[in-house]
Amino acid sequence: MEAELARKTRHPETRRASRASSEPSTPPVRPPARSIPSLERILIDFVEPTAEERRAPLRRLVGEAVPVHVNLACDGDAMLAACICYRVPGEPRWRFAPLGATDTPARWQGELRLQSGGRYRVSVEAWVDVYATLRARTLRALETGEDAEAARGALHKMLLSRAERADGADRELLHARAAALVAEPFDAERVQRVCDRALTRRMWVLGERLDMVRASESFEIDVDRRRAGFAAW
């Protein structure tokens, strides 16, 4: 199924409002064990900060939170995940903060907490969440009477594949959930118990990120340690 997802990205047909694979409460993420470059399957459009605000660096104080809102769109039935990526002064590597879907179709939101002074560079990344896509397909197959066994098999294979790349408690978790998935009875309740919040949170770190893309735009934030709100700011 993972190979099928990859093949489908080579022939995108339609663009749809994004389907969310995660909640706004998803914990901060780190670079995935494996990510696959985007073939422009996913579109990212900044909403906040606005284009006018992004023309020059934003000005904020240490400790403030900067809201980030984007619209995401993707072809097919893939489930998406996304994060804010940012680089703080004096550090060469990017850091990450979660974006979560909202009640507005295609709209995602998050916030960046400013912990130090200096100039930040900020952008957004989005990707096809393979785990969430296979989970959704399995639940949909059970609901519609499609080939649910094939969908379960693809999800089971993916969990075992990620377990082989994991260590310690993560490996044990993935093996245990894979075994529970193929037990009987096979119904939506079982799938939801297997793919609970604990597993979903770990798959943010361990899962494959297919068709990852970074927004073509970025913006900067000048962060001051002093009190602001005056004419110079």
Phi, psi and omega in degrees: 000323177297321177295324179296318177301318181295320180295321183297330182291342181281349181224062180297141183249308183225157176258132179233158172302144187295147172256127188276139177254358186214173179252158178303337182278003180304137183290163177306145184253164175235167180305136185288162176297328180210128174227146185248128184304149182284148171251032180062036175282334186248136177249135179239128181229117179293138174248314178219128002297150182289167179301321179296318180293331183277355181296327179229160179303136172293155179239122184218173178253153173303135180097342178284161176245131180258117178288142177232122178237135177222158168257134178240141176221149183209149176279158175074199185256017184295146173267137183255159167222159185204161177207158169279133173243136185212153179238127183265158182302134176085001179238129182281337185267153178279146170252170187222144175223146189285150166245140179235152179290151177250181177287344177278125181306134176075351184269129178239150182216157176192185177214151179248116179273124185271113188258347183211163180278167179114192183257123176265146168247132190229139173212190181224140173242147176219155182202163172281122179273103185298315180302309182296324179295315179292323176298314181295321179295323179294314179296320179293321179296321177295323182287322186264350181083016176286191183286081184292329180296320178295319179295318178296320179299320179293319178294318179298315180298320180294317179298317178295322180297316179290328179298324181293339179262357183260170180231158169054232185297326179295317178298316180297318180299312183293319177296319180295318181289324177297318179294319180294328182295324184268003176283169179250156359283153180263106180212177183297325180298320178295314181299318181292325177292319179294314184263056182278185184296324181299314179292318181300320179296320179289327181290342172299326181269319190267338189287158177283139180248101186270140175061036181299138179221143172255141181305143179291340179254153171219172176214167183241154177229123172269119185250125182250144178278346183273167174291137182246195178103009181258185187299322182292345180245000000 
